C-alpha cells in the first residue's frame, strides 16, 4: 500500500511539473498575459493616454503587480498598447494630420507643422536611446519600481507651469526642447503628455495649442516606438491577446479623448498628478 501511494504521489508531482513547464513555454512564446488581462491593460492605456499621468507607467505597474510580469515584458506590453491610442489620435486629430501631409506638397502651414514634428521626433530619439539602454536588462523588485513610478509622476507635476495667454510660433527651438523632453517619457512614471505640455506652455504656447502639438508629437513617436518591444525582451510576441489589448485601447481612447482632453485643459493638472503620485509611492512602501 505504501509503495502504491508513493508511486501515485510521484506521478502527481511529475504531472504538476509538466504542467508548469508547459505554462512557462507557452508564456515564453505567446506572451505572459491572457485575453482578459490584455483587455484590462488596454482599457488602462486608453484612459491614461489623454490624462496628465504616465499611461506607460500605469500599464507597467498593473502588469507587474496584478499579473506578475517581469519588468522588461511589462514595459514591452505598455509600449505595444500605445498602438491602439495611436489610431485614436490619428482619427481625433485627422484634420491636423491632413495638414501635416499637405506639408509634403508645399502648403506653408503644413510645412511648418511637418518640420516641427520631424525635429521633435528626431530629438526624442536622441534622449530616449540612452535611457532605453539603461532600462534593457534592468530588473527592479515591485517595491522600488512602484516607488520610482510615483516619485517620477510627482516630479512631472512639479515642473508644470500655469497657462499663459497669447500665441507662440511653431519653430525649431520649440520642437527641439519639447522633443528632447518627450524622449524622457520612455521611463515609466514620466508622463509624456505632462512633460511636453509643461515644455510647450513654458515656451509660451497656450494650453489649447500645447495640447494639440503634444498629441501630434505622440503620433510619430509612438509609431517609431513599436520596434522596441521585441528588442527589450525575447518573451514578447505579437499575439491575438496583444492585438485585442491594443483594440481595447483604441476603442476606449476614441470614446474618451474629447472629454478627457477638455478636462485636462480646464483643470490644474497638478491637483491630479501629485495625489496619484503620492498614492503610488504609499502603495510601493506597503508592498
Short mmCIF file of C-alpha atoms in Angstrom, two decimals:
data_model
loop_
_atom_site.label_atom_id
_atom_site.label_comp_id
_atom_site.label_asym_id
_atom_site.label_seq_id
_atom_site.Cartn_x
_atom_site.Cartn_y
_atom_site.Cartn_z
CA UNK A 1 0.00 0.00 0.00
CA UNK A 2 2.78 2.42 0.92
CA UNK A 3 4.59 1.67 -2.34
CA UNK A 4 1.41 2.34 -4.36
CA UNK A 5 0.85 5.63 -2.58
CA UNK A 6 4.46 6.62 -3.19
CA UNK A 7 4.15 5.84 -6.88
CA UNK A 8 0.90 7.79 -7.13
CA UNK A 9 2.46 10.77 -5.39
CA UNK A 10 5.46 10.64 -7.72
CA UNK A 11 3.21 10.58 -10.78
CA UNK A 12 1.19 13.52 -9.42
CA UNK A 13 4.32 15.58 -8.80
CA UNK A 14 5.69 14.84 -12.27
CA UNK A 15 2.38 15.79 -13.88
CA UNK A 16 2.42 19.08 -11.95
CA UNK A 17 5.97 19.76 -13.08
CA UNK A 18 4.98 19.05 -16.68
CA UNK A 19 2.05 21.48 -16.45
CA UNK A 20 4.28 24.20 -15.01
CA UNK A 21 6.81 23.61 -17.80
CA UNK A 22 4.04 23.82 -20.40
CA UNK A 23 2.74 27.11 -18.99
CA UNK A 24 6.26 28.56 -18.91
CA UNK A 25 6.94 27.55 -22.52
CA UNK A 26 3.54 28.87 -23.63
CA UNK A 27 4.10 32.19 -21.93
CA UNK A 28 7.56 32.48 -23.45
CA UNK A 29 6.07 32.00 -26.92
CA UNK A 30 2.66 33.66 -26.77
CA UNK A 31 3.12 36.27 -24.06
CA UNK A 32 2.55 36.33 -20.34
CA UNK A 33 -0.92 37.84 -20.31
CA UNK A 34 -4.19 36.18 -21.22
CA UNK A 35 -7.09 37.78 -23.08
CA UNK A 36 -8.79 39.24 -20.00
CA UNK A 37 -5.54 40.74 -18.74
CA UNK A 38 -4.72 42.23 -22.15
CA UNK A 39 -8.18 43.82 -22.39
CA UNK A 40 -7.87 45.28 -18.88
CA UNK A 41 -4.46 46.76 -19.65
CA UNK A 42 -5.82 48.14 -22.93
CA UNK A 43 -8.58 49.97 -21.05
CA UNK A 44 -5.99 51.44 -18.66
CA UNK A 45 -3.94 52.62 -21.66
CA UNK A 46 -7.00 54.10 -23.39
CA UNK A 47 -7.90 56.15 -20.32
CA UNK A 48 -4.39 57.08 -19.27
CA UNK A 49 -3.12 58.33 -22.64
CA UNK A 50 -5.17 61.53 -22.55
CA UNK A 51 -4.63 62.34 -18.87
CA UNK A 52 -1.52 64.03 -17.45
CA UNK A 53 -0.33 60.73 -16.00
CA UNK A 54 2.12 58.18 -17.31
CA UNK A 55 -0.09 55.63 -19.07
CA UNK A 56 3.06 53.62 -19.73
CA UNK A 57 3.91 53.69 -16.02
CA UNK A 58 0.38 52.68 -15.00
CA UNK A 59 0.19 49.80 -17.50
CA UNK A 60 3.64 48.57 -16.47
CA UNK A 61 2.67 48.86 -12.81
CA UNK A 62 -0.61 46.96 -13.22
CA UNK A 63 1.09 44.33 -15.35
CA UNK A 64 3.69 43.72 -12.65
CA UNK A 65 1.58 43.94 -9.50
CA UNK A 66 -1.61 42.27 -10.74
CA UNK A 67 -0.30 39.78 -13.29
CA UNK A 68 3.27 39.13 -12.12
CA UNK A 69 5.02 40.14 -15.36
CA UNK A 70 8.75 40.88 -15.37
CA UNK A 71 9.84 44.49 -15.84
CA UNK A 72 11.05 44.20 -19.45
CA UNK A 73 7.95 42.27 -20.55
CA UNK A 74 5.58 44.67 -18.73
CA UNK A 75 7.29 47.66 -20.36
CA UNK A 76 7.09 45.98 -23.77
CA UNK A 77 3.34 45.43 -23.34
CA UNK A 78 2.87 49.05 -22.28
CA UNK A 79 4.70 50.31 -25.38
CA UNK A 80 2.75 47.96 -27.66
CA UNK A 81 -0.65 49.07 -26.28
CA UNK A 82 0.16 52.64 -27.33
CA UNK A 83 -0.55 51.38 -30.85
CA UNK A 84 -4.27 51.48 -30.02
CA UNK A 85 -4.26 55.07 -28.82
CA UNK A 86 -2.07 55.99 -31.80
CA UNK A 87 -5.02 55.22 -34.08
CA UNK A 88 -7.36 57.07 -31.70
CA UNK A 89 -5.14 60.14 -32.02
CA UNK A 90 -5.00 59.78 -35.81
CA UNK A 91 -8.80 59.82 -36.02
CA UNK A 92 -9.32 62.60 -33.48
CA UNK A 93 -6.61 64.83 -35.00
CA UNK A 94 -7.34 63.85 -38.61
CA UNK A 95 -7.61 67.49 -39.75
CA UNK A 96 -4.19 68.30 -38.32
CA UNK A 97 -2.75 65.07 -39.74
CA UNK A 98 -4.13 66.03 -43.16
CA UNK A 99 -2.49 69.44 -42.79
CA UNK A 100 0.86 67.82 -41.96
CA UNK A 101 0.59 65.61 -45.05
CA UNK A 102 -0.11 68.70 -47.16
CA UNK A 103 3.28 69.96 -45.99
CA UNK A 104 4.86 67.47 -48.39
CA UNK A 105 3.16 69.25 -51.29
CA UNK A 106 4.19 72.76 -50.28
CA UNK A 107 1.37 74.04 -48.02
CA UNK A 108 3.01 76.72 -45.84
CA UNK A 109 1.32 75.90 -42.51
CA UNK A 110 1.58 72.19 -43.20
CA UNK A 111 5.28 72.54 -43.92
CA UNK A 112 5.83 74.28 -40.57
CA UNK A 113 3.99 71.53 -38.72
CA UNK A 114 5.87 68.85 -40.65
CA UNK A 115 9.22 70.45 -39.78
CA UNK A 116 8.18 70.77 -36.12
CA UNK A 117 7.21 67.08 -35.88
CA UNK A 118 10.35 65.92 -37.70
CA UNK A 119 12.67 67.82 -35.35
CA UNK A 120 10.65 66.77 -32.28
CA UNK A 121 10.72 63.09 -33.26
CA UNK A 122 14.46 63.03 -34.00
CA UNK A 123 15.30 64.84 -30.76
CA UNK A 124 13.07 62.40 -28.85
CA UNK A 125 15.12 59.53 -30.23
CA UNK A 126 18.32 61.24 -29.05
CA UNK A 127 17.16 61.49 -25.44
CA UNK A 128 15.30 58.15 -25.36
CA UNK A 129 18.14 55.99 -26.72
CA UNK A 130 20.46 56.10 -23.67
CA UNK A 131 17.51 55.59 -21.31
CA UNK A 132 16.42 52.56 -23.32
CA UNK A 133 19.89 51.05 -22.96
CA UNK A 134 19.64 51.66 -19.22
CA UNK A 135 16.21 50.04 -18.97
CA UNK A 136 17.16 46.98 -21.01
CA UNK A 137 18.20 44.24 -18.64
CA UNK A 138 17.07 46.23 -15.60
CA UNK A 139 15.23 44.17 -13.02
CA UNK A 140 13.59 46.07 -10.17
CA UNK A 141 11.57 44.38 -7.46
CA UNK A 142 7.98 45.54 -7.04
CA UNK A 143 8.63 47.91 -4.13
CA UNK A 144 11.39 50.13 -5.63
CA UNK A 145 9.74 50.10 -9.06
CA UNK A 146 6.39 51.25 -7.66
CA UNK A 147 8.01 53.97 -5.56
CA UNK A 148 10.02 55.12 -8.61
CA UNK A 149 6.87 55.46 -10.73
CA UNK A 150 5.17 57.50 -8.00
CA UNK A 151 8.10 59.88 -7.49
CA UNK A 152 8.58 60.42 -11.24
CA UNK A 153 4.89 61.29 -11.57
CA UNK A 154 5.19 63.80 -8.71
CA UNK A 155 8.32 65.22 -10.34
CA UNK A 156 6.48 65.70 -13.63
CA UNK A 157 3.72 67.54 -11.76
CA UNK A 158 6.18 69.88 -10.06
CA UNK A 159 7.55 71.16 -13.39
CA UNK A 160 4.06 72.14 -14.61
CA UNK A 161 3.52 75.84 -15.18
CA UNK A 162 0.39 77.92 -15.17
CA UNK A 163 -1.02 78.53 -18.66
CA UNK A 164 -0.26 81.77 -20.43
CA UNK A 165 -2.28 83.80 -22.88
CA UNK A 166 -1.21 84.75 -26.36
CA UNK A 167 0.28 82.71 -29.18
CA UNK A 168 3.73 81.28 -29.77
CA UNK A 169 5.03 80.44 -33.21
CA UNK A 170 5.83 76.84 -34.13
CA UNK A 171 9.60 76.93 -34.52
CA UNK A 172 12.61 74.62 -34.47
CA UNK A 173 13.66 75.61 -30.94
CA UNK A 174 10.27 74.66 -29.51
CA UNK A 175 10.36 71.35 -31.36
CA UNK A 176 13.86 70.58 -30.10
CA UNK A 177 13.07 71.30 -26.44
CA UNK A 178 9.71 69.51 -26.44
CA UNK A 179 11.15 66.56 -28.35
CA UNK A 180 14.11 66.08 -26.02
CA UNK A 181 11.77 66.08 -23.03
CA UNK A 182 9.33 63.73 -24.77
CA UNK A 183 12.14 61.18 -25.07
CA UNK A 184 12.45 61.08 -21.28
CA UNK A 185 8.95 59.58 -21.07
CA UNK A 186 10.40 56.20 -22.04
CA UNK A 187 10.90 55.97 -18.27
CA UNK A 188 7.75 54.51 -16.67
CA UNK A 189 6.32 57.19 -14.41
CA UNK A 190 7.26 60.22 -16.52
CA UNK A 191 4.07 61.45 -18.17
CA UNK A 192 4.67 62.10 -21.87
CA UNK A 193 1.73 64.48 -22.15
CA UNK A 194 2.56 66.10 -18.81
CA UNK A 195 6.20 66.82 -19.59
CA UNK A 196 5.59 68.01 -23.17
CA UNK A 197 2.71 70.23 -22.03
CA UNK A 198 4.98 71.72 -19.36
CA UNK A 199 7.63 72.40 -22.00
CA UNK A 200 5.28 73.93 -24.56
CA UNK A 201 3.45 76.09 -22.01
CA UNK A 202 6.82 77.18 -20.64
CA UNK A 203 7.84 78.18 -24.17
CA UNK A 204 4.79 80.44 -24.43
CA UNK A 205 2.07 78.30 -26.05
CA UNK A 206 -1.45 78.50 -24.65
CA UNK A 207 -2.91 75.27 -23.26
CA UNK A 208 -5.12 74.52 -26.28
CA UNK A 209 -2.25 74.78 -28.77
CA UNK A 210 0.10 72.93 -26.40
CA UNK A 211 -2.36 70.03 -26.14
CA UNK A 212 -2.74 69.90 -29.91
CA UNK A 213 1.01 69.89 -30.52
CA UNK A 214 1.67 67.42 -27.71
CA UNK A 215 -0.64 64.81 -29.17
CA UNK A 216 0.53 65.42 -32.71
CA UNK A 217 4.06 64.77 -31.42
CA UNK A 218 2.90 61.46 -29.96
CA UNK A 219 1.87 60.03 -33.35
CA UNK A 220 5.32 59.61 -35.00
CA UNK A 221 6.93 58.85 -31.62
CA UNK A 222 4.52 56.00 -30.84
CA UNK A 223 4.78 54.64 -34.39
CA UNK A 224 8.58 54.57 -34.15
CA UNK A 225 8.47 53.02 -30.67
CA UNK A 226 6.72 49.89 -31.97
CA UNK A 227 10.11 48.45 -32.94
CA UNK A 228 11.13 48.42 -29.25
CA UNK A 229 9.12 45.58 -27.61
CA UNK A 230 10.96 42.72 -29.36
CA UNK A 231 14.27 44.46 -28.61
CA UNK A 232 13.52 44.79 -24.90
CA UNK A 233 12.78 41.11 -24.30
CA UNK A 234 12.59 37.89 -26.30
CA UNK A 235 9.49 36.93 -24.28
CA UNK A 236 7.34 39.47 -26.09
CA UNK A 237 5.42 38.14 -29.08
CA UNK A 238 2.67 39.73 -31.12
CA UNK A 239 -0.38 37.58 -30.48
CA UNK A 240 -4.17 37.68 -30.62
CA UNK A 241 -4.18 38.84 -26.98
CA UNK A 242 -1.85 41.73 -27.78
CA UNK A 243 -3.99 42.83 -30.74
CA UNK A 244 -7.12 42.58 -28.55
CA UNK A 245 -5.48 44.76 -25.90
CA UNK A 246 -4.47 47.36 -28.49
CA UNK A 247 -8.02 47.33 -29.92
CA UNK A 248 -9.43 47.92 -26.42
CA UNK A 249 -7.05 50.86 -26.02
CA UNK A 250 -8.21 52.21 -29.40
CA UNK A 251 -11.93 51.98 -28.57
CA UNK A 252 -11.63 53.41 -25.04
CA UNK A 253 -9.22 56.09 -26.25
CA UNK A 254 -11.57 57.15 -29.03
CA UNK A 255 -14.60 57.26 -26.71
CA UNK A 256 -12.87 59.32 -24.02
CA UNK A 257 -10.40 61.57 -25.84
CA UNK A 258 -12.66 64.62 -26.24
CA UNK A 259 -13.96 64.54 -22.66
CA UNK A 260 -10.59 63.89 -21.02
CA UNK A 261 -8.70 66.46 -23.09
CA UNK A 262 -11.37 69.04 -22.31
CA UNK A 263 -10.97 68.28 -18.61
CA UNK A 264 -7.17 68.42 -18.87
CA UNK A 265 -7.46 71.87 -20.45
CA UNK A 266 -9.63 73.28 -17.65
CA UNK A 267 -8.24 71.59 -14.53
CA UNK A 268 -4.90 72.27 -12.86
CA UNK A 269 -3.07 69.05 -13.71
CA UNK A 270 -1.00 69.17 -10.52
CA UNK A 271 -4.13 68.61 -8.41
CA UNK A 272 -4.49 65.24 -10.11
CA UNK A 273 -0.87 64.19 -10.59
CA UNK A 274 0.53 64.84 -7.11
CA UNK A 275 -2.14 62.89 -5.14
CA UNK A 276 -1.88 60.00 -7.61
CA UNK A 277 1.91 60.00 -7.33
CA UNK A 278 1.72 60.03 -3.52
CA UNK A 279 -0.78 57.15 -3.57
CA UNK A 280 1.53 55.09 -5.80
CA UNK A 281 4.53 55.81 -3.53
CA UNK A 282 2.48 54.75 -0.49
CA UNK A 283 1.43 51.57 -2.31
CA UNK A 284 5.08 50.80 -3.02
CA UNK A 285 6.07 51.30 0.62
CA UNK A 286 3.29 48.95 1.76
CA UNK A 287 4.23 46.12 -0.62
#
